[in-house]
Amino acid sequence: MIEAVLALAILAVIITAASLSFLNLAAKYRLEKAVGEVRTALVSARAKSILNGRRFRVRFGADFYRIETYDENSGLWIPDASAGIEGAAVTANNAPVFTPEGGVTNMATIKIFNGWGAYKMTLAITGRIKIARLPS
């Protein structure tokens, strides 16, 4: 009887340790998913700009992004698409504007972070996206 109780206690400790490591991994994967979503939004806006021959920009909030297109007639930015970003927060120093030639007029540095860590995404004038994990 004592052996069974001891075995169950050891098993409980092992399960607790394993579940804590899985919880930490969940934050990591949520952050990586958010980085992928932001990158996809930038690539999508650039592709739309090239294909449609119009300027597109991406604006960021703390937990969302919005793709907008510029209407030459009204001089206004019209919402095209938007989505929430779950599991991470986003800050950006600029709203990048993609030109029909594929370049960017407002280069941006975007930081995506949560409790697990942070990534920095930089957008070059050519439209190239560079992603780097920031040290903890």
JSON list of C-alpha atoms in Angstrom, two decimals:
[
{"chain": "A", "resi": 1, "resn": "MET", "atom": "CA", "xyz": [0.00, 0.00, 0.00]},
{"chain": "A", "resi": 2, "resn": "ILE", "atom": "CA", "xyz": [2.79, 2.44, 0.89]},
{"chain": "A", "resi": 3, "resn": "GLU", "atom": "CA", "xyz": [4.55, 1.64, -2.40]},
{"chain": "A", "resi": 4, "resn": "ALA", "atom": "CA", "xyz": [1.41, 2.51, -4.37]},
{"chain": "A", "resi": 5, "resn": "VAL", "atom": "CA", "xyz": [0.96, 5.84, -2.58]},
{"chain": "A", "resi": 6, "resn": "LEU", "atom": "CA", "xyz": [4.64, 6.67, -3.10]},
{"chain": "A", "resi": 7, "resn": "ALA", "atom": "CA", "xyz": [4.41, 5.78, -6.80]},
{"chain": "A", "resi": 8, "resn": "LEU", "atom": "CA", "xyz": [1.32, 8.00, -7.20]},
{"chain": "A", "resi": 9, "resn": "ALA", "atom": "CA", "xyz": [3.08, 10.90, -5.44]},
{"chain": "A", "resi": 10, "resn": "ILE", "atom": "CA", "xyz": [6.08, 10.60, -7.76]},
{"chain": "A", "resi": 11, "resn": "LEU", "atom": "CA", "xyz": [3.77, 10.42, -10.77]},
{"chain": "A", "resi": 12, "resn": "ALA", "atom": "CA", "xyz": [1.94, 13.55, -9.60]},
{"chain": "A", "resi": 13, "resn": "VAL", "atom": "CA", "xyz": [5.23, 15.47, -9.34]},
{"chain": "A", "resi": 14, "resn": "ILE", "atom": "CA", "xyz": [6.28, 14.37, -12.84]},
{"chain": "A", "resi": 15, "resn": "ILE", "atom": "CA", "xyz": [2.91, 15.33, -14.36]},
{"chain": "A", "resi": 16, "resn": "THR", "atom": "CA", "xyz": [3.02, 18.75, -12.67]},
{"chain": "A", "resi": 17, "resn": "ALA", "atom": "CA", "xyz": [6.52, 19.45, -13.98]},
{"chain": "A", "resi": 18, "resn": "ALA", "atom": "CA", "xyz": [5.55, 18.35, -17.49]},
{"chain": "A", "resi": 19, "resn": "SER", "atom": "CA", "xyz": [2.40, 20.48, -17.54]},
{"chain": "A", "resi": 20, "resn": "LEU", "atom": "CA", "xyz": [4.34, 23.59, -16.46]},
{"chain": "A", "resi": 21, "resn": "SER", "atom": "CA", "xyz": [6.78, 23.15, -19.33]},
{"chain": "A", "resi": 22, "resn": "PHE", "atom": "CA", "xyz": [3.88, 22.73, -21.78]},
{"chain": "A", "resi": 23, "resn": "LEU", "atom": "CA", "xyz": [2.30, 25.97, -20.51]},
{"chain": "A", "resi": 24, "resn": "ASN", "atom": "CA", "xyz": [5.57, 27.79, -21.23]},
{"chain": "A", "resi": 25, "resn": "LEU", "atom": "CA", "xyz": [5.65, 26.29, -24.73]},
{"chain": "A", "resi": 26, "resn": "ALA", "atom": "CA", "xyz": [2.12, 27.53, -25.41]},
{"chain": "A", "resi": 27, "resn": "ALA", "atom": "CA", "xyz": [3.25, 31.15, -24.95]},
{"chain": "A", "resi": 28, "resn": "LYS", "atom": "CA", "xyz": [6.18, 30.54, -27.30]},
{"chain": "A", "resi": 29, "resn": "TYR", "atom": "CA", "xyz": [3.93, 29.15, -30.03]},
{"chain": "A", "resi": 30, "resn": "ARG", "atom": "CA", "xyz": [1.38, 31.96, -29.61]},
{"chain": "A", "resi": 31, "resn": "LEU", "atom": "CA", "xyz": [4.20, 34.48, -30.09]},
{"chain": "A", "resi": 32, "resn": "GLU", "atom": "CA", "xyz": [5.52, 32.70, -33.18]},
{"chain": "A", "resi": 33, "resn": "LYS", "atom": "CA", "xyz": [1.99, 32.53, -34.61]},
{"chain": "A", "resi": 34, "resn": "ALA", "atom": "CA", "xyz": [1.56, 36.29, -34.06]},
{"chain": "A", "resi": 35, "resn": "VAL", "atom": "CA", "xyz": [4.88, 36.96, -35.84]},
{"chain": "A", "resi": 36, "resn": "GLY", "atom": "CA", "xyz": [3.66, 34.86, -38.77]},
{"chain": "A", "resi": 37, "resn": "GLU", "atom": "CA", "xyz": [0.34, 36.71, -38.90]},
{"chain": "A", "resi": 38, "resn": "VAL", "atom": "CA", "xyz": [2.03, 40.13, -38.97]},
{"chain": "A", "resi": 39, "resn": "ARG", "atom": "CA", "xyz": [4.47, 39.00, -41.67]},
{"chain": "A", "resi": 40, "resn": "THR", "atom": "CA", "xyz": [1.57, 37.62, -43.72]},
{"chain": "A", "resi": 41, "resn": "ALA", "atom": "CA", "xyz": [-0.29, 40.94, -43.42]},
{"chain": "A", "resi": 42, "resn": "LEU", "atom": "CA", "xyz": [2.75, 42.84, -44.70]},
{"chain": "A", "resi": 43, "resn": "VAL", "atom": "CA", "xyz": [3.35, 40.44, -47.60]},
{"chain": "A", "resi": 44, "resn": "SER", "atom": "CA", "xyz": [-0.36, 40.53, -48.47]},
{"chain": "A", "resi": 45, "resn": "ALA", "atom": "CA", "xyz": [-0.47, 44.34, -48.51]},
{"chain": "A", "resi": 46, "resn": "ARG", "atom": "CA", "xyz": [2.61, 44.47, -50.74]},
{"chain": "A", "resi": 47, "resn": "ALA", "atom": "CA", "xyz": [1.15, 41.90, -53.15]},
{"chain": "A", "resi": 48, "resn": "LYS", "atom": "CA", "xyz": [-2.19, 43.74, -53.29]},
{"chain": "A", "resi": 49, "resn": "SER", "atom": "CA", "xyz": [-0.41, 46.99, -54.04]},
{"chain": "A", "resi": 50, "resn": "ILE", "atom": "CA", "xyz": [1.56, 45.45, -56.91]},
{"chain": "A", "resi": 51, "resn": "LEU", "atom": "CA", "xyz": [-1.43, 43.58, -58.37]},
{"chain": "A", "resi": 52, "resn": "ASN", "atom": "CA", "xyz": [-3.96, 46.43, -58.04]},
{"chain": "A", "resi": 53, "resn": "GLY", "atom": "CA", "xyz": [-1.61, 49.29, -58.93]},
{"chain": "A", "resi": 54, "resn": "ARG", "atom": "CA", "xyz": [-2.63, 51.24, -55.81]},
{"chain": "A", "resi": 55, "resn": "ARG", "atom": "CA", "xyz": [-1.01, 52.16, -52.51]},
{"chain": "A", "resi": 56, "resn": "PHE", "atom": "CA", "xyz": [-1.78, 49.96, -49.52]},
{"chain": "A", "resi": 57, "resn": "ARG", "atom": "CA", "xyz": [-0.73, 50.45, -45.92]},
{"chain": "A", "resi": 58, "resn": "VAL", "atom": "CA", "xyz": [-0.76, 48.36, -42.75]},
{"chain": "A", "resi": 59, "resn": "ARG", "atom": "CA", "xyz": [-1.71, 49.99, -39.46]},
{"chain": "A", "resi": 60, "resn": "PHE", "atom": "CA", "xyz": [-1.14, 48.30, -36.12]},
{"chain": "A", "resi": 61, "resn": "GLY", "atom": "CA", "xyz": [-2.94, 48.47, -32.80]},
{"chain": "A", "resi": 62, "resn": "ALA", "atom": "CA", "xyz": [-1.93, 46.70, -29.60]},
{"chain": "A", "resi": 63, "resn": "ASP", "atom": "CA", "xyz": [-3.74, 43.51, -30.62]},
{"chain": "A", "resi": 64, "resn": "PHE", "atom": "CA", "xyz": [-4.80, 43.96, -34.25]},
{"chain": "A", "resi": 65, "resn": "TYR", "atom": "CA", "xyz": [-3.71, 45.07, -37.70]},
{"chain": "A", "resi": 66, "resn": "ARG", "atom": "CA", "xyz": [-5.65, 46.76, -40.49]},
{"chain": "A", "resi": 67, "resn": "ILE", "atom": "CA", "xyz": [-4.80, 46.80, -44.20]},
{"chain": "A", "resi": 68, "resn": "GLU", "atom": "CA", "xyz": [-6.03, 49.96, -45.95]},
{"chain": "A", "resi": 69, "resn": "THR", "atom": "CA", "xyz": [-5.96, 51.14, -49.56]},
{"chain": "A", "resi": 70, "resn": "TYR", "atom": "CA", "xyz": [-5.58, 54.73, -50.66]},
{"chain": "A", "resi": 71, "resn": "ASP", "atom": "CA", "xyz": [-8.46, 56.17, -52.70]},
{"chain": "A", "resi": 72, "resn": "GLU", "atom": "CA", "xyz": [-6.99, 58.74, -55.09]},
{"chain": "A", "resi": 73, "resn": "ASN", "atom": "CA", "xyz": [-10.40, 60.36, -55.71]},
{"chain": "A", "resi": 74, "resn": "SER", "atom": "CA", "xyz": [-11.32, 61.06, -52.10]},
{"chain": "A", "resi": 75, "resn": "GLY", "atom": "CA", "xyz": [-7.80, 61.24, -50.67]},
{"chain": "A", "resi": 76, "resn": "LEU", "atom": "CA", "xyz": [-8.81, 58.85, -47.88]},
{"chain": "A", "resi": 77, "resn": "TRP", "atom": "CA", "xyz": [-7.52, 55.51, -46.66]},
{"chain": "A", "resi": 78, "resn": "ILE", "atom": "CA", "xyz": [-10.25, 52.87, -47.07]},
{"chain": "A", "resi": 79, "resn": "PRO", "atom": "CA", "xyz": [-10.20, 49.72, -44.87]},
{"chain": "A", "resi": 80, "resn": "ASP", "atom": "CA", "xyz": [-9.50, 46.59, -46.92]},
{"chain": "A", "resi": 81, "resn": "ALA", "atom": "CA", "xyz": [-8.94, 43.86, -44.30]},
{"chain": "A", "resi": 82, "resn": "SER", "atom": "CA", "xyz": [-8.30, 43.57, -40.59]},
{"chain": "A", "resi": 83, "resn": "ALA", "atom": "CA", "xyz": [-7.68, 40.87, -38.02]},
{"chain": "A", "resi": 84, "resn": "GLY", "atom": "CA", "xyz": [-6.93, 40.46, -34.35]},
{"chain": "A", "resi": 85, "resn": "ILE", "atom": "CA", "xyz": [-3.60, 39.22, -33.07]},
{"chain": "A", "resi": 86, "resn": "GLU", "atom": "CA", "xyz": [-4.01, 36.74, -30.21]},
{"chain": "A", "resi": 87, "resn": "GLY", "atom": "CA", "xyz": [-1.40, 35.81, -27.65]},
{"chain": "A", "resi": 88, "resn": "ALA", "atom": "CA", "xyz": [0.94, 38.77, -28.21]},
{"chain": "A", "resi": 89, "resn": "ALA", "atom": "CA", "xyz": [1.04, 42.55, -28.26]},
{"chain": "A", "resi": 90, "resn": "VAL", "atom": "CA", "xyz": [2.28, 44.65, -31.17]},
{"chain": "A", "resi": 91, "resn": "THR", "atom": "CA", "xyz": [3.91, 48.07, -31.34]},
{"chain": "A", "resi": 92, "resn": "ALA", "atom": "CA", "xyz": [5.03, 49.82, -34.52]},
{"chain": "A", "resi": 93, "resn": "ASN", "atom": "CA", "xyz": [6.86, 53.09, -35.05]},
{"chain": "A", "resi": 94, "resn": "ASN", "atom": "CA", "xyz": [5.17, 53.69, -38.41]},
{"chain": "A", "resi": 95, "resn": "ALA", "atom": "CA", "xyz": [2.39, 52.49, -40.73]},
{"chain": "A", "resi": 96, "resn": "PRO", "atom": "CA", "xyz": [4.22, 51.14, -43.80]},
{"chain": "A", "resi": 97, "resn": "VAL", "atom": "CA", "xyz": [2.79, 52.24, -47.17]},
{"chain": "A", "resi": 98, "resn": "PHE", "atom": "CA", "xyz": [3.43, 49.89, -50.09]},
{"chain": "A", "resi": 99, "resn": "THR", "atom": "CA", "xyz": [3.69, 51.36, -53.58]},
{"chain": "A", "resi": 100, "resn": "PRO", "atom": "CA", "xyz": [2.59, 49.66, -56.83]},
{"chain": "A", "resi": 101, "resn": "GLU", "atom": "CA", "xyz": [6.29, 49.16, -57.63]},
{"chain": "A", "resi": 102, "resn": "GLY", "atom": "CA", "xyz": [6.67, 46.97, -54.52]},
{"chain": "A", "resi": 103, "resn": "GLY", "atom": "CA", "xyz": [8.61, 49.45, -52.41]},
{"chain": "A", "resi": 104, "resn": "VAL", "atom": "CA", "xyz": [7.74, 51.05, -49.09]},
{"chain": "A", "resi": 105, "resn": "THR", "atom": "CA", "xyz": [7.48, 54.79, -48.46]},
{"chain": "A", "resi": 106, "resn": "ASN", "atom": "CA", "xyz": [7.09, 54.60, -44.67]},
{"chain": "A", "resi": 107, "resn": "MET", "atom": "CA", "xyz": [9.64, 52.11, -43.41]},
{"chain": "A", "resi": 108, "resn": "ALA", "atom": "CA", "xyz": [8.71, 50.53, -40.09]},
{"chain": "A", "resi": 109, "resn": "THR", "atom": "CA", "xyz": [10.07, 48.67, -37.11]},
{"chain": "A", "resi": 110, "resn": "ILE", "atom": "CA", "xyz": [7.49, 46.41, -35.52]},
{"chain": "A", "resi": 111, "resn": "LYS", "atom": "CA", "xyz": [7.90, 44.74, -32.13]},
{"chain": "A", "resi": 112, "resn": "ILE", "atom": "CA", "xyz": [5.80, 41.68, -31.27]},
{"chain": "A", "resi": 113, "resn": "PHE", "atom": "CA", "xyz": [6.03, 40.40, -27.70]},
{"chain": "A", "resi": 114, "resn": "ASN", "atom": "CA", "xyz": [4.42, 38.42, -24.89]},
{"chain": "A", "resi": 115, "resn": "GLY", "atom": "CA", "xyz": [5.57, 36.87, -21.60]},
{"chain": "A", "resi": 116, "resn": "TRP", "atom": "CA", "xyz": [7.79, 34.35, -23.39]},
{"chain": "A", "resi": 117, "resn": "GLY", "atom": "CA", "xyz": [9.86, 36.80, -25.42]},
{"chain": "A", "resi": 118, "resn": "ALA", "atom": "CA", "xyz": [9.90, 39.31, -28.25]},
{"chain": "A", "resi": 119, "resn": "TYR", "atom": "CA", "xyz": [10.63, 39.63, -31.95]},
{"chain": "A", "resi": 120, "resn": "LYS", "atom": "CA", "xyz": [11.61, 42.70, -33.95]},
{"chain": "A", "resi": 121, "resn": "MET", "atom": "CA", "xyz": [10.47, 42.98, -37.54]},
{"chain": "A", "resi": 122, "resn": "THR", "atom": "CA", "xyz": [12.08, 45.63, -39.76]},
{"chain": "A", "resi": 123, "resn": "LEU", "atom": "CA", "xyz": [10.76, 46.65, -43.14]},
{"chain": "A", "resi": 124, "resn": "ALA", "atom": "CA", "xyz": [13.27, 47.98, -45.68]},
{"chain": "A", "resi": 125, "resn": "ILE", "atom": "CA", "xyz": [12.51, 50.50, -48.44]},
{"chain": "A", "resi": 126, "resn": "THR", "atom": "CA", "xyz": [12.59, 47.64, -50.97]},
{"chain": "A", "resi": 127, "resn": "GLY", "atom": "CA", "xyz": [9.79, 45.81, -49.14]},
{"chain": "A", "resi": 128, "resn": "ARG", "atom": "CA", "xyz": [12.12, 43.20, -47.63]},
{"chain": "A", "resi": 129, "resn": "ILE", "atom": "CA", "xyz": [11.06, 41.97, -44.18]},
{"chain": "A", "resi": 130, "resn": "LYS", "atom": "CA", "xyz": [13.72, 41.03, -41.63]},
{"chain": "A", "resi": 131, "resn": "ILE", "atom": "CA", "xyz": [12.70, 39.19, -38.46]},
{"chain": "A", "resi": 132, "resn": "ALA", "atom": "CA", "xyz": [14.97, 38.88, -35.42]},
{"chain": "A", "resi": 133, "resn": "ARG", "atom": "CA", "xyz": [14.33, 37.40, -31.99]},
{"chain": "A", "resi": 134, "resn": "LEU", "atom": "CA", "xyz": [15.20, 39.88, -29.27]},
{"chain": "A", "resi": 135, "resn": "PRO", "atom": "CA", "xyz": [17.29, 38.69, -26.31]},
{"chain": "A", "resi": 136, "resn": "SER", "atom": "CA", "xyz": [15.31, 37.99, -23.17]}
]
